[in-house]
mmCIF file of C-alpha atoms in Angstrom:
data_model
loop_
_atom_site.group_PDB
_atom_site.id
_atom_site.type_symbol
_atom_site.label_atom_id
_atom_site.label_comp_id
_atom_site.label_asym_id
_atom_site.label_seq_id
_atom_site.Cartn_x
_atom_site.Cartn_y
_atom_site.Cartn_z
ATOM 1 C CA MET A 163 69.831 4.078 -24.290
ATOM 2 C CA ALA A 164 66.969 6.428 -24.979
ATOM 3 C CA VAL A 165 67.162 10.202 -24.507
ATOM 4 C CA VAL A 166 64.057 12.328 -23.787
ATOM 5 C CA LEU A 167 64.326 16.170 -24.321
ATOM 6 C CA ARG A 168 62.135 18.231 -21.954
ATOM 7 C CA PRO A 169 64.239 21.200 -20.509
ATOM 8 C CA LEU A 170 61.357 23.483 -19.729
ATOM 9 C CA GLY A 171 59.512 24.577 -16.552
ATOM 10 C CA LEU A 172 58.047 22.698 -13.556
ATOM 11 C CA GLY A 173 54.590 22.349 -15.160
ATOM 12 C CA ASP A 174 56.176 21.137 -18.412
ATOM 13 C CA LEU A 175 58.040 18.468 -16.808
ATOM 14 C CA LEU A 176 54.991 17.208 -14.910
ATOM 15 C CA THR A 177 52.641 17.116 -17.764
ATOM 16 C CA GLY A 178 55.255 15.238 -19.713
ATOM 17 C CA VAL A 179 55.459 12.384 -17.276
ATOM 18 C CA PRO A 180 52.769 10.050 -18.806
ATOM 19 C CA ALA A 181 54.869 10.367 -22.174
ATOM 20 C CA ILE A 182 57.977 9.674 -20.417
ATOM 21 C CA ARG A 183 56.515 6.696 -18.764
ATOM 22 C CA ALA A 184 55.247 5.431 -22.329
ATOM 23 C CA VAL A 185 58.749 5.898 -23.732
ATOM 24 C CA ARG A 186 60.074 3.547 -20.943
ATOM 25 C CA ALA A 187 57.332 1.135 -21.803
ATOM 26 C CA ALA A 188 58.346 1.170 -25.432
ATOM 27 C CA VAL A 189 61.983 0.467 -24.777
ATOM 28 C CA PRO A 190 62.079 -1.586 -21.469
ATOM 29 C CA GLY A 191 65.454 -2.879 -22.040
ATOM 30 C CA HIS A 192 67.137 0.613 -22.370
ATOM 31 C CA ARG A 193 68.310 3.064 -19.865
ATOM 32 C CA LEU A 194 66.107 6.240 -20.152
ATOM 33 C CA VAL A 195 68.024 9.599 -19.838
ATOM 34 C CA LEU A 196 65.861 12.638 -19.278
ATOM 35 C CA ALA A 197 67.473 15.945 -20.618
ATOM 36 C CA THR A 198 65.994 18.531 -18.366
ATOM 37 C CA THR A 199 67.021 21.736 -16.408
ATOM 38 C CA THR A 200 69.408 21.596 -13.416
ATOM 39 C CA ALA A 201 66.804 23.089 -11.271
ATOM 40 C CA LEU A 202 64.350 20.173 -12.135
ATOM 41 C CA ALA A 203 66.726 17.365 -11.700
ATOM 42 C CA PRO A 204 65.750 16.675 -8.136
ATOM 43 C CA LEU A 205 62.079 16.345 -9.280
ATOM 44 C CA ALA A 206 62.909 14.418 -12.368
ATOM 45 C CA GLY A 207 64.576 11.794 -10.050
ATOM 46 C CA LEU A 208 61.034 11.089 -8.560
ATOM 47 C CA VAL A 209 59.801 9.785 -12.013
ATOM 48 C CA ASP A 210 59.955 6.123 -11.832
ATOM 49 C CA ALA A 211 60.600 5.839 -15.753
ATOM 50 C CA VAL A 212 63.865 7.947 -15.457
ATOM 51 C CA ASP A 213 67.206 6.275 -14.885
ATOM 52 C CA GLU A 214 69.460 9.273 -15.421
ATOM 53 C CA VAL A 215 69.035 13.007 -15.698
ATOM 54 C CA LEU A 216 71.043 14.868 -18.157
ATOM 55 C CA PRO A 217 71.420 18.725 -17.466
ATOM 56 C CA ALA A 218 70.061 20.743 -20.305
ATOM 57 C CA ARG A 219 69.063 24.266 -21.318
ATOM 58 C CA GLU A 220 66.279 25.205 -23.607
ATOM 59 C CA LEU A 221 67.338 24.679 -27.343
ATOM 60 C CA ALA A 222 71.015 24.477 -26.486
ATOM 61 C CA PRO A 223 73.135 21.566 -27.578
ATOM 62 C CA LEU A 224 73.197 18.823 -25.223
ATOM 63 C CA ASP A 225 76.542 17.977 -23.381
ATOM 64 C CA TRP A 226 76.408 14.273 -24.569
ATOM 65 C CA ASP A 227 79.686 12.334 -24.729
ATOM 66 C CA GLY A 228 78.227 8.875 -25.099
ATOM 67 C CA PRO A 229 77.505 6.900 -28.202
ATOM 68 C CA PRO A 230 74.520 7.648 -30.310
ATOM 69 C CA PRO A 231 71.418 6.505 -28.376
ATOM 70 C CA GLU A 232 69.038 3.884 -29.792
ATOM 71 C CA LEU A 233 66.176 6.379 -29.510
ATOM 72 C CA ALA A 234 65.921 10.312 -29.024
ATOM 73 C CA VAL A 235 62.437 11.751 -28.475
ATOM 74 C CA ASP A 236 61.719 15.420 -28.535
ATOM 75 C CA LEU A 237 59.216 16.274 -25.805
ATOM 76 C CA HIS A 238 60.005 20.145 -26.100
ATOM 77 C CA GLY A 239 58.038 21.322 -28.880
ATOM 78 C CA LYS A 240 56.923 21.144 -32.517
ATOM 79 C CA GLY A 241 60.236 21.980 -33.949
ATOM 80 C CA PRO A 242 62.391 22.451 -35.857
ATOM 81 C CA ALA A 243 64.747 24.053 -33.488
ATOM 82 C CA SER A 244 64.291 21.612 -30.754
ATOM 83 C CA HIS A 245 64.413 18.722 -33.235
ATOM 84 C CA VAL A 246 67.865 19.755 -34.093
ATOM 85 C CA VAL A 247 68.833 19.276 -30.419
ATOM 86 C CA VAL A 248 67.963 15.611 -30.359
ATOM 87 C CA ALA A 249 68.788 15.005 -33.959
ATOM 88 C CA ASP A 250 72.527 16.061 -33.285
ATOM 89 C CA LEU A 251 72.735 13.007 -31.126
ATOM 90 C CA HIS A 252 72.555 10.811 -34.402
ATOM 91 C CA PRO A 253 70.156 8.432 -32.735
ATOM 92 C CA ALA A 254 69.210 5.197 -34.480
ATOM 93 C CA ARG A 255 65.743 6.526 -34.244
ATOM 94 C CA LEU A 256 64.463 9.886 -33.854
ATOM 95 C CA LEU A 257 60.694 10.764 -32.722
ATOM 96 C CA THR A 258 59.461 14.278 -33.363
ATOM 97 C CA PHE A 259 56.347 15.957 -34.279
ATOM 98 C CA ALA A 260 56.183 16.833 -38.035
ATOM 99 C CA SER A 261 58.252 19.724 -39.479
ATOM 100 C CA PRO A 262 60.192 20.486 -42.432
ATOM 101 C CA GLY A 263 62.818 17.688 -42.714
ATOM 102 C CA TYR A 264 61.440 15.724 -39.755
ATOM 103 C CA PRO A 265 58.754 13.143 -40.488
ATOM 104 C CA GLY A 266 56.386 12.571 -37.590
ATOM 105 C CA PRO A 267 52.847 12.702 -36.092
ATOM 106 C CA THR A 268 50.991 15.959 -36.771
ATOM 107 C CA TRP A 269 51.031 18.908 -34.316
ATOM 108 C CA TYR A 270 47.569 20.126 -33.295
ATOM 109 C CA ALA A 271 47.506 23.447 -31.417
ATOM 110 C CA ASP A 272 44.282 22.875 -29.656
ATOM 111 C CA GLU A 273 45.426 19.702 -27.964
ATOM 112 C CA HIS A 274 45.754 19.378 -24.090
ATOM 113 C CA GLU A 275 49.389 19.350 -23.328
ATOM 114 C CA VAL A 276 49.381 15.880 -21.569
ATOM 115 C CA ARG A 277 47.524 14.277 -24.419
ATOM 116 C CA ARG A 278 49.630 15.859 -27.073
ATOM 117 C CA TRP A 279 52.830 14.211 -25.824
ATOM 118 C CA CYS A 280 51.094 10.866 -25.142
ATOM 119 C CA ARG A 281 49.852 10.902 -28.611
ATOM 120 C CA LEU A 282 53.464 11.556 -30.160
ATOM 121 C CA VAL A 283 54.753 8.425 -28.352
ATOM 122 C CA SER A 284 51.775 6.363 -28.932
ATOM 123 C CA GLU A 285 51.694 7.015 -32.670
ATOM 124 C CA GLY A 286 55.339 7.077 -32.922
ATOM 125 C CA LEU A 287 56.397 4.075 -30.901
ATOM 126 C CA GLY A 288 53.177 2.056 -31.186
ATOM 127 C CA VAL A 289 52.698 1.806 -27.348
ATOM 128 C CA ALA A 290 49.811 2.719 -25.149
ATOM 129 C CA ALA A 291 50.193 6.009 -23.258
ATOM 130 C CA ASP A 292 47.972 6.780 -20.230
ATOM 131 C CA PRO A 293 47.352 10.546 -19.962
ATOM 132 C CA ASP A 294 46.294 9.977 -16.307
ATOM 133 C CA ALA A 295 49.710 8.462 -15.327
ATOM 134 C CA LEU A 296 50.682 11.770 -13.762
ATOM 135 C CA ASP A 297 51.729 10.490 -10.243
ATOM 136 C CA LEU A 298 54.842 11.415 -8.801
ATOM 137 C CA ALA A 299 56.873 9.708 -5.990
ATOM 138 C CA VAL A 300 56.867 11.511 -2.756
ATOM 139 C CA PRO A 301 60.458 12.694 -2.002
ATOM 140 C CA ALA A 302 62.263 11.305 0.943
ATOM 141 C CA VAL A 303 62.623 14.516 2.795
ATOM 142 C CA SER A 304 60.730 16.092 5.719
ATOM 143 C CA PRO A 305 58.168 18.892 4.697
ATOM 144 C CA PRO A 306 58.369 22.066 6.826
ATOM 145 C CA VAL A 307 54.733 21.623 7.461
ATOM 146 C CA THR A 308 52.104 19.052 6.834
ATOM 147 C CA GLY A 309 48.270 19.270 6.290
ATOM 148 C CA ALA A 310 48.437 22.978 5.533
ATOM 149 C CA VAL A 311 46.293 24.968 3.060
ATOM 150 C CA LEU A 312 48.782 26.235 0.541
ATOM 151 C CA VAL A 313 48.309 29.749 -1.277
ATOM 152 C CA HIS A 314 50.750 29.923 -4.228
ATOM 153 C CA PRO A 315 50.329 33.580 -5.507
ATOM 154 C CA GLY A 316 53.256 33.534 -8.112
ATOM 155 C CA ALA A 317 53.342 32.835 -11.703
ATOM 156 C CA ALA A 318 56.112 33.209 -14.361
ATOM 157 C CA PHE A 319 54.343 36.112 -16.122
ATOM 158 C CA PRO A 320 52.217 38.960 -14.816
ATOM 159 C CA GLY A 321 49.352 37.808 -17.324
ATOM 160 C CA ARG A 322 48.835 34.708 -15.200
ATOM 161 C CA ARG A 323 49.333 36.385 -11.864
ATOM 162 C CA TRP A 324 46.020 37.004 -9.934
ATOM 163 C CA PRO A 325 46.338 40.116 -7.862
ATOM 164 C CA ALA A 326 48.323 39.863 -4.542
ATOM 165 C CA GLU A 327 45.469 41.703 -2.528
ATOM 166 C CA ARG A 328 42.932 39.111 -3.851
ATOM 167 C CA PHE A 329 45.221 36.169 -2.774
ATOM 168 C CA ALA A 330 45.659 37.986 0.522
ATOM 169 C CA ALA A 331 41.919 38.238 0.974
ATOM 170 C CA VAL A 332 41.500 34.379 0.348
ATOM 171 C CA ALA A 333 44.204 33.503 2.837
ATOM 172 C CA ARG A 334 42.697 35.882 5.577
ATOM 173 C CA SER A 335 39.369 34.065 5.022
ATOM 174 C CA LEU A 336 41.021 30.634 5.237
ATOM 175 C CA ALA A 337 42.956 31.582 8.269
ATOM 176 C CA ASP A 338 39.875 33.175 10.066
ATOM 177 C CA ALA A 339 38.082 29.752 9.468
ATOM 178 C CA GLY A 340 40.787 28.125 11.510
ATOM 179 C CA HIS A 341 42.928 26.583 8.758
ATOM 180 C CA ASP A 342 46.820 26.528 8.821
ATOM 181 C CA VAL A 343 47.588 28.744 5.915
ATOM 182 C CA ARG A 344 51.087 28.880 4.427
ATOM 183 C CA ILE A 345 52.293 31.016 1.428
ATOM 184 C CA THR A 346 54.462 29.153 -0.991
ATOM 185 C CA GLY A 347 56.753 30.263 -3.893
ATOM 186 C CA GLY A 348 60.390 30.275 -5.012
ATOM 187 C CA PRO A 349 63.176 32.546 -3.997
ATOM 188 C CA ALA A 350 62.127 35.190 -6.495
ATOM 189 C CA GLU A 351 58.503 35.250 -5.197
ATOM 190 C CA ARG A 352 59.373 35.761 -1.461
ATOM 191 C CA ASP A 353 58.443 39.514 -1.494
ATOM 192 C CA LEU A 354 55.190 38.793 -3.198
ATOM 193 C CA ALA A 355 54.560 35.913 -0.632
ATOM 194 C CA CYS A 356 55.324 38.333 2.306
ATOM 195 C CA ALA A 357 52.945 40.939 0.934
ATOM 196 C CA VAL A 358 50.092 38.348 0.732
ATOM 197 C CA ALA A 359 50.958 37.178 4.221
ATOM 198 C CA ARG A 360 50.838 40.838 5.686
ATOM 199 C CA GLY A 361 47.422 41.486 3.760
ATOM 200 C CA ALA A 362 46.090 38.212 5.398
ATOM 201 C CA GLY A 363 47.134 39.242 8.834
ATOM 202 C CA LEU A 364 49.590 36.421 8.820
ATOM 203 C CA GLY A 365 52.913 36.398 10.459
ATOM 204 C CA GLU A 366 56.306 35.864 8.377
ATOM 205 C CA ASP A 367 56.493 32.386 9.762
ATOM 206 C CA ALA A 368 53.435 31.659 7.415
ATOM 207 C CA VAL A 369 55.766 32.255 4.281
ATOM 208 C CA LEU A 370 57.451 29.333 2.845
ATOM 209 C CA ALA A 371 58.380 31.215 -0.290
ATOM 210 C CA GLY A 372 62.211 31.113 -0.698
ATOM 211 C CA THR A 373 62.882 28.805 2.212
ATOM 212 C CA THR A 374 62.155 25.492 0.761
ATOM 213 C CA SER A 375 64.058 23.361 -1.710
ATOM 214 C CA THR A 376 62.442 21.935 -4.654
ATOM 215 C CA LEU A 377 62.003 18.590 -3.021
ATOM 216 C CA GLU A 378 60.713 20.219 0.210
ATOM 217 C CA LEU A 379 58.088 22.098 -1.883
ATOM 218 C CA ALA A 380 57.095 18.727 -3.571
ATOM 219 C CA ALA A 381 56.890 17.078 -0.109
ATOM 220 C CA THR A 382 54.700 20.003 1.499
ATOM 221 C CA VAL A 383 52.422 19.937 -1.452
ATOM 222 C CA ALA A 384 52.096 16.077 -1.233
ATOM 223 C CA THR A 385 50.576 16.398 2.295
ATOM 224 C CA ALA A 386 48.573 19.674 1.684
ATOM 225 C CA ARG A 387 45.055 19.880 2.699
ATOM 226 C CA VAL A 388 44.371 21.890 -0.422
ATOM 227 C CA VAL A 389 46.342 24.121 -2.842
ATOM 228 C CA VAL A 390 45.102 27.225 -4.366
ATOM 229 C CA SER A 391 47.031 28.755 -7.282
ATOM 230 C CA GLY A 392 47.152 30.285 -10.670
ATOM 231 C CA ASP A 393 47.863 28.312 -13.870
ATOM 232 C CA THR A 394 51.395 27.481 -12.685
ATOM 233 C CA GLY A 395 53.885 24.589 -11.653
ATOM 234 C CA VAL A 396 52.558 24.049 -8.160
ATOM 235 C CA ALA A 397 49.026 23.351 -9.733
ATOM 236 C CA HIS A 398 50.483 20.343 -11.673
ATOM 237 C CA LEU A 399 52.298 19.303 -8.256
ATOM 238 C CA ALA A 400 48.901 19.135 -6.719
ATOM 239 C CA THR A 401 47.857 17.001 -9.651
ATOM 240 C CA ALA A 402 50.890 14.717 -9.296
ATOM 241 C CA TYR A 403 50.112 14.067 -5.696
ATOM 242 C CA ARG A 404 46.229 13.868 -6.065
ATOM 243 C CA ARG A 405 45.912 16.734 -3.599
ATOM 244 C CA PRO A 406 42.692 18.891 -3.734
ATOM 245 C CA SER A 407 43.468 22.035 -5.748
ATOM 246 C CA VAL A 408 41.550 25.270 -6.897
ATOM 247 C CA VAL A 409 43.271 26.515 -10.038
ATOM 248 C CA LEU A 410 42.792 30.119 -11.514
ATOM 249 C CA PHE A 411 43.130 30.248 -15.197
ATOM 250 C CA GLY A 412 43.263 33.474 -17.397
ATOM 251 C CA PRO A 413 44.968 33.724 -20.803
ATOM 252 C CA VAL A 414 45.183 30.073 -21.466
ATOM 253 C CA SER A 415 42.222 27.607 -21.517
ATOM 254 C CA PRO A 416 42.177 24.677 -18.947
ATOM 255 C CA ALA A 417 41.236 22.461 -22.013
ATOM 256 C CA LEU A 418 45.006 22.960 -22.915
ATOM 257 C CA TRP A 419 46.699 22.897 -19.384
ATOM 258 C CA GLY A 420 44.108 22.135 -16.864
ATOM 259 C CA PRO A 421 44.110 19.155 -14.261
ATOM 260 C CA PRO A 422 42.527 16.015 -15.158
ATOM 261 C CA PRO A 423 38.714 15.716 -14.499
ATOM 262 C CA ARG A 424 38.837 14.583 -10.802
ATOM 263 C CA PRO A 425 36.514 15.759 -8.329
ATOM 264 C CA GLN A 426 39.116 17.136 -6.095
ATOM 265 C CA HIS A 427 40.535 19.611 -8.721
ATOM 266 C CA LEU A 428 38.377 22.594 -9.280
ATOM 267 C CA VAL A 429 39.071 24.976 -12.181
ATOM 268 C CA LEU A 430 37.938 28.738 -12.467
ATOM 269 C CA TRP A 431 37.974 30.392 -15.800
ATOM 270 C CA HIS A 432 35.957 33.017 -17.481
ATOM 271 C CA GLY A 433 38.200 33.343 -21.002
ATOM 272 C CA ASP A 434 38.075 32.483 -24.328
ATOM 273 C CA GLY A 435 41.640 31.184 -24.760
ATOM 274 C CA ALA A 436 42.734 34.175 -26.685
ATOM 275 C CA GLY A 437 44.896 35.824 -24.227
ATOM 276 C CA ASP A 438 48.781 36.198 -23.857
ATOM 277 C CA PRO A 439 50.266 33.591 -21.415
ATOM 278 C CA TRP A 440 53.404 35.620 -21.517
ATOM 279 C CA GLY A 441 51.687 38.959 -21.041
ATOM 280 C CA THR A 442 53.069 41.654 -18.938
ATOM 281 C CA GLU A 443 49.614 42.983 -17.764
ATOM 282 C CA LEU A 444 47.016 40.941 -15.810
ATOM 283 C CA ASP A 445 44.916 39.023 -18.271
ATOM 284 C CA PRO A 446 41.340 40.268 -18.288
ATOM 285 C CA ALA A 447 39.818 36.924 -18.003
ATOM 286 C CA LEU A 448 41.922 36.109 -14.871
ATOM 287 C CA ALA A 449 40.821 39.549 -13.595
ATOM 288 C CA ARG A 450 37.251 38.513 -13.670
ATOM 289 C CA ILE A 451 37.684 35.817 -11.137
ATOM 290 C CA THR A 452 36.536 37.125 -7.686
ATOM 291 C CA VAL A 453 37.483 36.388 -4.166
ATOM 292 C CA ASP A 454 34.165 35.051 -3.499
ATOM 293 C CA GLU A 455 34.305 32.518 -6.383
ATOM 294 C CA VAL A 456 37.741 31.130 -5.079
ATOM 295 C CA THR A 457 36.596 31.056 -1.417
ATOM 296 C CA ALA A 458 33.355 29.150 -2.401
ATOM 297 C CA ALA A 459 35.523 26.662 -4.477
ATOM 298 C CA LEU A 460 37.698 26.270 -1.391
ATOM 299 C CA ASP A 461 34.791 25.630 0.864
ATOM 300 C CA ARG A 462 33.607 22.799 -1.313
ATOM 301 C CA LEU A 463 36.915 21.067 -0.922
ATOM 302 C CA LEU A 464 37.378 21.786 2.698
ATOM 303 C CA ALA A 465 33.717 20.801 3.735
#
């Protein structure tokens, strides 16, 4: 049995997929248990390397009643708090980044999130880890719409949330050009999505936020014509399904969290990487991205 710890957000789960696949390659004869949040369990089931999902909460002890696993891997952070979570399972082998009391590969703050975890597994377990192995299986559910242009205005923190009125202007431009525009988001983002729809002159039927399950959202992204969003989980879903995307970065450099260098993924950024990703005010770098820049990028992908 191998246990992999990754109980974070949607983008965190998806950027960890190549490393999870590398762990599977390192221990092909063992069941792989992914410890992640209950909310992400349905998506975790779409990762072909995962045999079982263990509900987990960030930095909380795992509810593990099995024997000590042969291997436990911390894909949560640089430690030591997250290291303790997996060490408490008393695995035969423990893989973490180096921190006091825990030997392992060195953590580099300026490393891309995908490559960081691939390197941990590659150096720690002696297997190749492909950072481009980001693909996710398409869920076996019917999406509420196919072939739509998806506008996703939400983000976990205000610092990474481009202004709603600018998203509305982009959505209006897309709708005026004849595209089927839908506004996506989670239940907590429905008011924001409705405001964007109103500003774009769209009806409430264009708002998918708060009406789709996690798997329905994934299925919708998997068939999208294009996705436009900030630096948030839906951008990583577009990457996982190789759908065209325009991603707006602000406080965090795309060199750390951006999509792979594929022609269908366009990144807009005017920052220096010194912003606060958990900021409570719009990041100045994100504020410098204009509506015209976003519509021009979308025009390139929709041409």
